[in-house]
Short mmCIF file of C-alpha atoms in Angstrom, two decimals:
data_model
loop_
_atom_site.label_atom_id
_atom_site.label_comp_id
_atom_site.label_asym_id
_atom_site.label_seq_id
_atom_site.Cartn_x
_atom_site.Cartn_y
_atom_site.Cartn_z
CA UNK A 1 168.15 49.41 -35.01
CA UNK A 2 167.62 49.54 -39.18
CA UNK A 3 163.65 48.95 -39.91
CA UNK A 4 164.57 49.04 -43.58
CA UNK A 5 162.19 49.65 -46.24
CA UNK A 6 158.84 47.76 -45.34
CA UNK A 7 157.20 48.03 -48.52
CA UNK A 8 159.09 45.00 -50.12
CA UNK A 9 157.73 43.20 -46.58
CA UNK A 10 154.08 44.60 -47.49
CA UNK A 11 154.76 43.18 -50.54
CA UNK A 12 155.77 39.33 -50.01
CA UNK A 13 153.03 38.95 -47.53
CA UNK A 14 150.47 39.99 -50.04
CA UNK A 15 151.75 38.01 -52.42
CA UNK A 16 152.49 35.46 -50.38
CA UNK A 17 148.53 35.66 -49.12
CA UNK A 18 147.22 35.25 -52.38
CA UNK A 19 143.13 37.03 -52.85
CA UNK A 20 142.10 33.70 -51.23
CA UNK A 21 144.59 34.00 -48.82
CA UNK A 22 143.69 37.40 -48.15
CA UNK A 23 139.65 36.98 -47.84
CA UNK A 24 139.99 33.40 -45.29
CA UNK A 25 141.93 35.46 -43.00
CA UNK A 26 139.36 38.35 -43.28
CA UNK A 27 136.41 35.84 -42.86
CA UNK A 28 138.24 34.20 -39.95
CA UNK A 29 139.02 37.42 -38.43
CA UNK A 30 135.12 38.52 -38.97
CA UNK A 31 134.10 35.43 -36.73
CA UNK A 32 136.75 36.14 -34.50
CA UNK A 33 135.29 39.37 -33.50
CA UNK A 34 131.57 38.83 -33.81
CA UNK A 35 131.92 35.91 -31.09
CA UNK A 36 134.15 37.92 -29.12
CA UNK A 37 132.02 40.72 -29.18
CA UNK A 38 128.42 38.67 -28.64
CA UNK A 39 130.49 37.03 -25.78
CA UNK A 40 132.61 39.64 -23.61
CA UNK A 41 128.94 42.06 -24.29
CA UNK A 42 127.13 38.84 -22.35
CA UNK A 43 129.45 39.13 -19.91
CA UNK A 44 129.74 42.78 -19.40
CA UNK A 45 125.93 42.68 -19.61
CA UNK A 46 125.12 40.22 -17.05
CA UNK A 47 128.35 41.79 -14.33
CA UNK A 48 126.50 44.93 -14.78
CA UNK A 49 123.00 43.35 -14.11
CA UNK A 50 124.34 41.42 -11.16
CA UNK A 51 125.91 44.64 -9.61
CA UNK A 52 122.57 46.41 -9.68
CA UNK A 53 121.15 43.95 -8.37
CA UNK A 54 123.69 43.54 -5.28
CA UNK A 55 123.35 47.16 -4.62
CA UNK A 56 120.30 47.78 -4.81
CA UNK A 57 119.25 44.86 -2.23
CA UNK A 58 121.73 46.00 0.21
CA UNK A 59 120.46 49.31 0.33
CA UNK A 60 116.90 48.36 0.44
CA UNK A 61 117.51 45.86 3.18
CA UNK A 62 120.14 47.69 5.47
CA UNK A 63 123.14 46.13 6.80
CA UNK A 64 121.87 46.12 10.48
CA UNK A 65 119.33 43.30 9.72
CA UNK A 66 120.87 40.22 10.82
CA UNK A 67 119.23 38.62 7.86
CA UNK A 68 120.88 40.48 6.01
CA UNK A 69 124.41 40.33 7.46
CA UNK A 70 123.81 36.15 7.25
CA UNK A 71 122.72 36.54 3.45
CA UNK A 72 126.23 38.68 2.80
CA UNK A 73 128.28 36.27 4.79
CA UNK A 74 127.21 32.84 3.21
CA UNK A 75 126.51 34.61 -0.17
CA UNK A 76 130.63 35.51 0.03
CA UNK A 77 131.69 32.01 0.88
CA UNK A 78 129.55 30.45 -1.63
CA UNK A 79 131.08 32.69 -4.23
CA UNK A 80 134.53 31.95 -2.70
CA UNK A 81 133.75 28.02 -2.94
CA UNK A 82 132.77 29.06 -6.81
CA UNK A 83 135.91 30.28 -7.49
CA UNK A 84 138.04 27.74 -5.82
CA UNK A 85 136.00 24.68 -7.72
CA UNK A 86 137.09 26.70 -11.11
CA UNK A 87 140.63 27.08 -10.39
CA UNK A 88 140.48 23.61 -10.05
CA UNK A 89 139.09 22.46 -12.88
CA UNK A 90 141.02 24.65 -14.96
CA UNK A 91 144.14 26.30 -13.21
CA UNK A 92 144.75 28.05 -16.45
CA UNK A 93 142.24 30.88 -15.67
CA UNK A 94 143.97 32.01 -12.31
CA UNK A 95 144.63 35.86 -12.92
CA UNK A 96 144.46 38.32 -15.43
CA UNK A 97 145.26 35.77 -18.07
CA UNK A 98 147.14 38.05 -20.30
CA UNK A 99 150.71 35.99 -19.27
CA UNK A 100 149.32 32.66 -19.89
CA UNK A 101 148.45 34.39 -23.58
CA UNK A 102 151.42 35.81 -24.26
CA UNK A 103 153.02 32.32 -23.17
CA UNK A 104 150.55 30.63 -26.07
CA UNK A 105 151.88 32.70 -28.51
CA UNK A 106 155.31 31.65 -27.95
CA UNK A 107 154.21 28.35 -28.58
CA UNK A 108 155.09 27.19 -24.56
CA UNK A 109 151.48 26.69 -23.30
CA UNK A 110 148.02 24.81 -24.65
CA UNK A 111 145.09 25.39 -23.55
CA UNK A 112 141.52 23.71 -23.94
CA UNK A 113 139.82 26.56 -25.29
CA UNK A 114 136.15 25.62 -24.47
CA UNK A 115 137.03 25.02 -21.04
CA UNK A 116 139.56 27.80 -20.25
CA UNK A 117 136.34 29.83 -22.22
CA UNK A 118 133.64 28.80 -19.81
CA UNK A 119 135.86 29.02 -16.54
CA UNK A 120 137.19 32.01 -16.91
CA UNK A 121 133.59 33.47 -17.26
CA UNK A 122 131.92 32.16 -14.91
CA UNK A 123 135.23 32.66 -12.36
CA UNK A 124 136.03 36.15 -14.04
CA UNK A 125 131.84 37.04 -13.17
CA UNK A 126 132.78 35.13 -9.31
CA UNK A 127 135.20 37.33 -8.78
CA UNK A 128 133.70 40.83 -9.68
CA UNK A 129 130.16 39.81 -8.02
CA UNK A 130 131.97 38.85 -4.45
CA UNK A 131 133.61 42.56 -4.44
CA UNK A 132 137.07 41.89 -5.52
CA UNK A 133 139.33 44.79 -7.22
CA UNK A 134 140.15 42.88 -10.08
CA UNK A 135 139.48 43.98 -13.15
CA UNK A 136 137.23 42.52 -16.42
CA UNK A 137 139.84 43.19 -19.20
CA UNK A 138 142.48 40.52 -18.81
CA UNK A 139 139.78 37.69 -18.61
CA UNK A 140 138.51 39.07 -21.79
CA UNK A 141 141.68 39.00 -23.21
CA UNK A 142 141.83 35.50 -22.62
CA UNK A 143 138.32 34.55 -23.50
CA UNK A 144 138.73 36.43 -26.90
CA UNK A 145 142.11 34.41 -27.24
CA UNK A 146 140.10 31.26 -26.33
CA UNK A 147 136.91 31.91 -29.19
CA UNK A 148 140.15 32.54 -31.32
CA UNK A 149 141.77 29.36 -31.14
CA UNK A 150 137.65 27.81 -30.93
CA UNK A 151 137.08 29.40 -34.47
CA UNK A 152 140.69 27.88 -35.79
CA UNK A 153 139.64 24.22 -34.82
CA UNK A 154 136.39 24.99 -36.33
CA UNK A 155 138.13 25.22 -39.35
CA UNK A 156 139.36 22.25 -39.84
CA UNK A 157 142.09 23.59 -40.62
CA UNK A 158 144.94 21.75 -38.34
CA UNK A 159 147.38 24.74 -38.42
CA UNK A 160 145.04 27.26 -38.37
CA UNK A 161 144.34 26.51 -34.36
CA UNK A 162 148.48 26.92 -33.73
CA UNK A 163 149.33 30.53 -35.68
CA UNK A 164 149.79 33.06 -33.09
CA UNK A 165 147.28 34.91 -35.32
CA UNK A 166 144.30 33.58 -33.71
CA UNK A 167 145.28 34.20 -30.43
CA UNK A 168 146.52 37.96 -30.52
CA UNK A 169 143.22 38.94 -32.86
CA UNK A 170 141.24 36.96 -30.30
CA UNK A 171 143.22 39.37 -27.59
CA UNK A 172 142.44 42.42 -29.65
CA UNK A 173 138.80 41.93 -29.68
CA UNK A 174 138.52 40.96 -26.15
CA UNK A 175 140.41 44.09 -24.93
CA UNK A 176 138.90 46.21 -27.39
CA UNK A 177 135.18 44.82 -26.57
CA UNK A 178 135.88 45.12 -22.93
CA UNK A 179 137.07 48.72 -22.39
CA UNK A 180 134.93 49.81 -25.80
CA UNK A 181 138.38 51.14 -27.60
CA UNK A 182 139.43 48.92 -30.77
CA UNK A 183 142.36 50.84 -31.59
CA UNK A 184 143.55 50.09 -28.26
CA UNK A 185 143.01 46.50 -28.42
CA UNK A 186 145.19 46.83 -31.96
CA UNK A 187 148.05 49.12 -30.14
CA UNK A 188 147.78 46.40 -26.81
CA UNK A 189 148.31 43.13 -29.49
CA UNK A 190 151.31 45.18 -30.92
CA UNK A 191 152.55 46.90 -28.05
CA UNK A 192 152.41 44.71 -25.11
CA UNK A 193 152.18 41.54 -26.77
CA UNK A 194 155.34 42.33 -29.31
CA UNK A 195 153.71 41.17 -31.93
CA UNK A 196 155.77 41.49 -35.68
CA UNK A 197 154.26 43.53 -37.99
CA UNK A 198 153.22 41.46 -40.86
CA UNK A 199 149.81 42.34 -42.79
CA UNK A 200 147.69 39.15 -42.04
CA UNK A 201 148.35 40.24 -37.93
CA UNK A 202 147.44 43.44 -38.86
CA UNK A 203 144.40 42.67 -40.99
CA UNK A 204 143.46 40.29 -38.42
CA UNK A 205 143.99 42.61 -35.57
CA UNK A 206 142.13 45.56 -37.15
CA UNK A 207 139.00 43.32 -38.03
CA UNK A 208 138.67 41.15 -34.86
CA UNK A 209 138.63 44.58 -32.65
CA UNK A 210 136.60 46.76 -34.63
CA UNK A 211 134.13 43.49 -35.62
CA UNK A 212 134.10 42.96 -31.70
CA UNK A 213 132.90 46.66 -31.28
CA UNK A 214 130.48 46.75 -33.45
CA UNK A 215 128.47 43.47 -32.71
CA UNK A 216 128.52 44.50 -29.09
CA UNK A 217 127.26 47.81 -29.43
CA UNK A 218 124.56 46.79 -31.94
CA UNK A 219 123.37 44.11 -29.49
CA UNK A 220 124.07 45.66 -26.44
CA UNK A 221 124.23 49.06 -26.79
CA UNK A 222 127.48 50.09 -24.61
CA UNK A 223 128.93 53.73 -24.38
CA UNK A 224 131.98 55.74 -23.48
CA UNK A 225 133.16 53.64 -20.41
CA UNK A 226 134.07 57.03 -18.93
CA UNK A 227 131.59 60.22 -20.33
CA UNK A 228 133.61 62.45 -18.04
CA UNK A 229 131.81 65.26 -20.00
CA UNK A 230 133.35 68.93 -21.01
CA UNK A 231 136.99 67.96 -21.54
CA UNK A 232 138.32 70.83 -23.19
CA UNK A 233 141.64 71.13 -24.62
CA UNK A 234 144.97 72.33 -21.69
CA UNK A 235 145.53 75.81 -22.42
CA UNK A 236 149.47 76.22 -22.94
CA UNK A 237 149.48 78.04 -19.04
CA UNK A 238 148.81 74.44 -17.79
CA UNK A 239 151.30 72.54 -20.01
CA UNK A 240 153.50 72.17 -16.96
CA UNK A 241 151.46 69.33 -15.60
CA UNK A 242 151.81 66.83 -18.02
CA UNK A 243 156.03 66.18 -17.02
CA UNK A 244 154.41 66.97 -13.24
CA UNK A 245 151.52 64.13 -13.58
CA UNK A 246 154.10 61.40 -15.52
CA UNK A 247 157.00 61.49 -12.84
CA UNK A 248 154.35 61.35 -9.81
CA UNK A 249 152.64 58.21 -12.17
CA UNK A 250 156.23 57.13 -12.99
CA UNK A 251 156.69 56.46 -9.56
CA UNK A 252 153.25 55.61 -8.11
CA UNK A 253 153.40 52.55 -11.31
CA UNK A 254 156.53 51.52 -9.73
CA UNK A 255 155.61 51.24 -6.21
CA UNK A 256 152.07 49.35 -6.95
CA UNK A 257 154.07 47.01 -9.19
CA UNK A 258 156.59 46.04 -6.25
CA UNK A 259 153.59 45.90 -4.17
CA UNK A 260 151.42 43.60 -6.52
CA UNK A 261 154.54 40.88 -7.21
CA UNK A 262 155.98 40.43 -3.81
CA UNK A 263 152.48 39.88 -2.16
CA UNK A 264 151.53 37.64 -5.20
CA UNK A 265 154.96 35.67 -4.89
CA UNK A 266 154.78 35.56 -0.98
CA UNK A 267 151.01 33.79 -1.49
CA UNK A 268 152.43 31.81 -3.79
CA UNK A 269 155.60 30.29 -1.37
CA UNK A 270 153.73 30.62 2.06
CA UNK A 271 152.68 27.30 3.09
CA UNK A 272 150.28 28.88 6.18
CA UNK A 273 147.72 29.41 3.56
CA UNK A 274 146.49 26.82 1.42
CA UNK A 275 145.25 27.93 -2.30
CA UNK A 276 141.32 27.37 -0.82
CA UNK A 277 141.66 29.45 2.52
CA UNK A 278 143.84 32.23 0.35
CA UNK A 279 140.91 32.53 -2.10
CA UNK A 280 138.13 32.97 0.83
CA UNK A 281 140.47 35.96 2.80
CA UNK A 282 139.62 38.75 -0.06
CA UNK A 283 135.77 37.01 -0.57
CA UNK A 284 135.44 37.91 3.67
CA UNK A 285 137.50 41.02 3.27
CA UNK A 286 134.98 42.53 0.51
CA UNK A 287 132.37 41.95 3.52
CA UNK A 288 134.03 43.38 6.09
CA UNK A 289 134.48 46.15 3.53
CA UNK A 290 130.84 46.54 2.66
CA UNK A 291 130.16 47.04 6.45
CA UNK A 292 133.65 49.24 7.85
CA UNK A 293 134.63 50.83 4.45
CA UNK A 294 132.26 50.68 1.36
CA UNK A 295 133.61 53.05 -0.73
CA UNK A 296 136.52 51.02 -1.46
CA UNK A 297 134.10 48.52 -3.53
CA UNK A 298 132.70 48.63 -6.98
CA UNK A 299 129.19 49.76 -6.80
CA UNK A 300 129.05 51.20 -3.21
CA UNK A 301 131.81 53.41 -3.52
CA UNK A 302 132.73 57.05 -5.69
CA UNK A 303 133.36 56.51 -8.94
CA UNK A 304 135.73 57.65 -11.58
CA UNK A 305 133.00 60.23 -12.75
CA UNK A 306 132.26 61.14 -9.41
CA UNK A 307 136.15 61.68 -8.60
CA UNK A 308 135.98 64.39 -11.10
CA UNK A 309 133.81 66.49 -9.33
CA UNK A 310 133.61 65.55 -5.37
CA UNK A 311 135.72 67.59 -3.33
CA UNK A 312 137.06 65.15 -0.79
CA UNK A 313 139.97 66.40 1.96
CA UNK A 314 143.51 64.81 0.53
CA UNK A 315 144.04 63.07 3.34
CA UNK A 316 140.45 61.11 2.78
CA UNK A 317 141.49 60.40 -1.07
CA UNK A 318 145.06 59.40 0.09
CA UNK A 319 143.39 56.98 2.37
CA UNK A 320 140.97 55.57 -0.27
CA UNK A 321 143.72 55.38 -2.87
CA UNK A 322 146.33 53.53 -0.44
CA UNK A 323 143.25 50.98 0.86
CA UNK A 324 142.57 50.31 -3.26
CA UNK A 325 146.05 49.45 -3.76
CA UNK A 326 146.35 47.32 -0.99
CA UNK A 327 142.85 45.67 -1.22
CA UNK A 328 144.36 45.15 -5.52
CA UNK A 329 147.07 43.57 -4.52
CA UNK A 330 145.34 40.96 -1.87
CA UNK A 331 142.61 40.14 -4.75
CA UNK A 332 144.79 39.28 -7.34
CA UNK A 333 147.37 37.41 -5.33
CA UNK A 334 144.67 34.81 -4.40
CA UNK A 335 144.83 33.46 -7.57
CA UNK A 336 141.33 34.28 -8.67
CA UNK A 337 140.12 34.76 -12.44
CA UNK A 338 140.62 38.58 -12.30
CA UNK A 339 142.39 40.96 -14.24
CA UNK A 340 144.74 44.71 -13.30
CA UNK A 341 144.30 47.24 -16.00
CA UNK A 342 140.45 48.37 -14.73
CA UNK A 343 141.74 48.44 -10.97
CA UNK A 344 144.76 50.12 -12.47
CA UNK A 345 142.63 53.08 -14.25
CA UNK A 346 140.61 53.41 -10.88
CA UNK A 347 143.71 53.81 -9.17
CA UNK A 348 144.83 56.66 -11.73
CA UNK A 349 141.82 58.42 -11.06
CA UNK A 350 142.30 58.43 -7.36
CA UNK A 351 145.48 59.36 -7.96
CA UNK A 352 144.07 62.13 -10.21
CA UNK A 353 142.06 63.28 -7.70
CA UNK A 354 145.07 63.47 -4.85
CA UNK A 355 146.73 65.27 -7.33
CA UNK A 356 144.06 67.99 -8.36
CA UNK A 357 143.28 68.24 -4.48
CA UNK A 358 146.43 69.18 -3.49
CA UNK A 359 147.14 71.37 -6.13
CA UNK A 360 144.09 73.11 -5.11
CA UNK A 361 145.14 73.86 -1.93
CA UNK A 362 147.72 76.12 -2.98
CA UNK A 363 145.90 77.77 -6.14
CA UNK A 364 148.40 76.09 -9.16
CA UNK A 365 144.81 74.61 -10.68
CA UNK A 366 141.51 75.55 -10.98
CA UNK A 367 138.59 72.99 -10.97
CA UNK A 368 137.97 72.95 -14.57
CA UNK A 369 141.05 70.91 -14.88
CA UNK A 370 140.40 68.45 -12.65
CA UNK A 371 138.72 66.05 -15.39
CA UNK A 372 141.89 66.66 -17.55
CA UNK A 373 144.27 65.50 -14.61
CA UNK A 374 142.15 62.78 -13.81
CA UNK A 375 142.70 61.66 -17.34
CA UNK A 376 146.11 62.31 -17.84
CA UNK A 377 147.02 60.40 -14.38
CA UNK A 378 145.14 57.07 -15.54
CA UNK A 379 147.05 57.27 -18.88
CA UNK A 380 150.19 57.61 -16.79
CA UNK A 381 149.78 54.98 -14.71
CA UNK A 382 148.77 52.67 -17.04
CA UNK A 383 152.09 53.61 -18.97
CA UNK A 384 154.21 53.04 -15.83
CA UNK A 385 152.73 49.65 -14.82
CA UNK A 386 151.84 48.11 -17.93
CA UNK A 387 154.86 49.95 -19.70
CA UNK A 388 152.74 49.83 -22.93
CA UNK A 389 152.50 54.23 -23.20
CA UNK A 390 150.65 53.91 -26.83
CA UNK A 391 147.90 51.25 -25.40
CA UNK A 392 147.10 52.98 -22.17
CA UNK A 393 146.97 56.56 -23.56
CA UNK A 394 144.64 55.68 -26.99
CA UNK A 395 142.57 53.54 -24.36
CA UNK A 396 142.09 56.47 -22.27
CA UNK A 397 141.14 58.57 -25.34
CA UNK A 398 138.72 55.77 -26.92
CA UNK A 399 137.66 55.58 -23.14
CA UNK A 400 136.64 59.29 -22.41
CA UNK A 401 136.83 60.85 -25.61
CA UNK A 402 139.26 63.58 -24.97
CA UNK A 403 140.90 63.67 -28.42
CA UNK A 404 141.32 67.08 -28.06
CA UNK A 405 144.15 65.92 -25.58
CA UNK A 406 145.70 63.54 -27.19
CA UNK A 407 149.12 64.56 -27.19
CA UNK A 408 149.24 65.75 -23.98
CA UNK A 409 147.59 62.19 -22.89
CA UNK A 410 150.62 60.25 -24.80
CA UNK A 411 153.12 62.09 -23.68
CA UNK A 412 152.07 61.88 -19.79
CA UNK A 413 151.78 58.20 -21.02
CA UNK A 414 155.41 57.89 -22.50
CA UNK A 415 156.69 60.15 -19.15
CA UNK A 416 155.89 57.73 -16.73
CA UNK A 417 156.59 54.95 -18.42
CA UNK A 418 160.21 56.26 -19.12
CA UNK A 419 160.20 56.76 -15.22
CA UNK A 420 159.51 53.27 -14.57
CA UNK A 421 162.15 52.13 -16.76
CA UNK A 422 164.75 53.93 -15.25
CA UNK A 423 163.77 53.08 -12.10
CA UNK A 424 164.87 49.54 -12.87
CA UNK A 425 160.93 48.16 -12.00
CA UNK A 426 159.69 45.40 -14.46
CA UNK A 427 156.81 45.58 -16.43
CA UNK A 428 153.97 44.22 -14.28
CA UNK A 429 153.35 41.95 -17.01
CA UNK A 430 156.97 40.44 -18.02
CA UNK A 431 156.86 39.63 -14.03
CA UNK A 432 153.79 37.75 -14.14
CA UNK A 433 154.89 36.05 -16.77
CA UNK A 434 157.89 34.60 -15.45
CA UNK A 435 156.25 33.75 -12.63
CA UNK A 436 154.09 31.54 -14.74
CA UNK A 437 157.49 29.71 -16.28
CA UNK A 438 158.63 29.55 -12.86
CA UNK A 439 155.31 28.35 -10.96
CA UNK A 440 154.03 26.02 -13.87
CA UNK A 441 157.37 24.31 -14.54
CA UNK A 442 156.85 25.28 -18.52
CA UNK A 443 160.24 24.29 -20.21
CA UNK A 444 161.50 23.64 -24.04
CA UNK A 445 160.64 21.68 -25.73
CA UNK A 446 157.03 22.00 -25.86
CA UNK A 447 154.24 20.12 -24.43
CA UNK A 448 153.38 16.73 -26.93
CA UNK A 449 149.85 16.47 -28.00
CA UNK A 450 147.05 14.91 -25.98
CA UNK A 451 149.00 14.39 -22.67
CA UNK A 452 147.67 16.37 -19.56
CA UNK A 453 150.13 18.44 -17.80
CA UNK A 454 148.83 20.24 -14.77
CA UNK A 455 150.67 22.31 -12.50
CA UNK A 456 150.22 22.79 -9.23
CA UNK A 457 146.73 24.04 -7.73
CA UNK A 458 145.88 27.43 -7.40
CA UNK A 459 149.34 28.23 -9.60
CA UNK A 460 148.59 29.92 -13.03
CA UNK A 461 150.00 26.70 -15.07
CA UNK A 462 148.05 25.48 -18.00
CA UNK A 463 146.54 21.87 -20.05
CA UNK A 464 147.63 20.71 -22.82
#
């Protein structure tokens, strides 16, 4: 493929921009990202309040108090009820979101932005307090796409609301203000999104992420989303584990991918389950979780830090790691407003650790290197499922830190994801997206104006 010379393109969209040009898409961009990043901080805030709050009552109270077990149980179905009420009013907001975007840029799908905006919130918030692996990054994706196309109505400009600019900066910032890593929201609206390069997306992009970032950490004051710690650079000895770490993430990417689409497409066909009872199976699962298995749940159970150090037997972390999967797949496949990438990153560091333990067990490792495997296996997986190498390795670095890594950490990245390909599995998100087309009926031409199209309930389908 010829890129030519891009400096004539460079050139033409400058001039084509104009200085006015050129500072209303910065301002736009700034307002972009400061509601984004006021926003998706609220909503990190408040999950992490909630989730302290869960915790600590349940460990103060016991789970043998009958109370107690009544609280859990009604507390769940309420949640579930929540969640169902939301899909409802707004089917839009059922999954990650990220396919329903992508769909929006193509000009194939509306949305009402204030709506889809408060839904996905509160259902995104539903989700993650009843115990569900799903993840906080795709909703944030979609509520930073949302508060973009809010600030293009604002305004008053009537084109402004319909560029795919507002929607992929809107992306950028909500990735980037979810996971803390800007130039991974950039690489994800470029990357994963296929996005041209033209210089008012990449102006946009580049101020809507880092604008996002830095109104949420002056507000609200967010770190490293993973401090792992020492991460010191791979000595040369070791190098041998980067090819070793992408094929085993090549193939683990392609087997939760298979995993993740034929459970969400046999909830979707299966007429035993209607969309209400399908959303209250995981809700009752996460309690029968809390009480059987709790380490499987956010909160109660190890976390990536703690993966780094704990010295579990494999066969424990295999178990853990296979019950994740399967308890990721059964969350999102209900339908509810959830997203994969932070489940997915979990995953790699369970993985991580299966790897490092069994390494250990026949002296090919020492300790010290489990952080660095732990990394390199949640950049690798990410790469495999996602199939977007560039986003899931800089989001690892912005993430943890390890720049002293980083090309080991990209090419893991690029490994697996060449796996994958060959393989002949889909990107995770190319099949949710067709599933969308296929599920919400969403044909050329596109939708007029002001007329209501809803697909079916519980289906990720959209408004006009």
């Amino acid at each position: 493929m010829k890129l030519g010379n891009p400096f004539p393109q460079i050139a033409h969209d400058f001039a084509t921009m104009g200085v006015s040009g050129l500072a209303r898409t910065i301002v736009q961009a700034l307002l972009i990202g400061g509601a984004t990043g006021v926003v998706i901080g609220l909503f990190r805030h408040l999950n992490n309040i909630i989730t302290h709050w869960v915790v600590r009552s349940v460990t103060e109270h016991g789970l043998s108090d009958s109370l107690v077990a009544c609280a859990v149980f009604f507390g769940l179905l309420l949640l579930a009820v929540i969640s169902v009420l939301l899909l409802r009013i707004e089917p839009l907001i059922s999954g990650s979101g990220i396919p329903q975007v992508e769909l929006m840029v193509k000009g194939r799908l509306r949305m009402n932005w204030f709506r889809v905006l408060v839904c996905k919130f509160a259902g995104a918030l539903t989700a993650l307090t009843g115990g569900l692996s799903v993840g906080r990054e795709g909703p944030c994706i979609m509520m930073g796409a949302s508060l973009g196309v809010g600030v293009g109505r604002l305004w008053h400009d009537p084109k402004a609301a319909h560029e795919p600019r507002f929607l992929v900066g809107g992306s950028a910032a909500g990735l980037g203000a979810a996971f803390g890593a800007p130039l991974a929201g950039m690489f994800f609206a470029f990357e994963e999104m296929k996005t041209p390069l033209r210089v008012p997306m990449i102006i946009t992009c580049a101020t809507t992420a880092f604008a996002a970032m830095y109104v949420m950490q002056a507000i609200y004051g967010f770190g490293l989303v993973f401090p792992f710690g020492s991460r010191p650079m791979l000595p040369w000895q070791s190098w041998w584990l980067v090819p070793v770490v992408g094929v085993a993430m090549g193939g683990l990417g392609v087997l939760y991918n298979i995993m993740l689409i034929r459970m969400t497409l046999w909830a979707d066909k299966t007429k035993m389950l209607p969309m209400h009872l399908r959303v209250v199976i995981p809700f009752m699962c996460a309690g029968l979780f809390l009480y059987f298995y709790p380490t499987v749940l956010a909160g109660f159970g190890i976390t990536a830090l703690q993966l780094a150090d704990i010295a579990l037997p494999l066969t424990a972390l295999l178990l853990l790691l296979t019950v994740k999967m399967l308890f990721s797949c059964a969350s999102f496949a209900t339908g509810v407003a959830g997203g994969l990438l932070m489940p997915i990153l979990f995953m790699g560091a369970m993985a991580g650790a299966c790897v490092t333990s069994a390494l250990l067990l026949f002296d090919m490792v020492t300790p010290e290197k489990s952080v660095i495997i732990l990394i390199l296996c949640m950049a690798g997986l990410f790469g495999s499922s996602v199939r977007a190498p560039l986003t899931g390795a800089f989001l690892m670095l912005e993430m943890t830190g390890a720049y002293p890594n980083m090309v080991f950490i990209i090419i893991t990245a690029y490994i697996a994801a060449f796996v994958a390909d060959k393989m002949g599995c889909e990107p995770v998100y190319d099949s949710l997206r067709r599933r969308c087309v296929i599920e919400g009926k969403i044909k050329r031409p596109r939708y007029k104006p002001r007329r209501p199209q809803r697909v079916a309930s519980g289906s990720p389908g959209g408004v006009m």
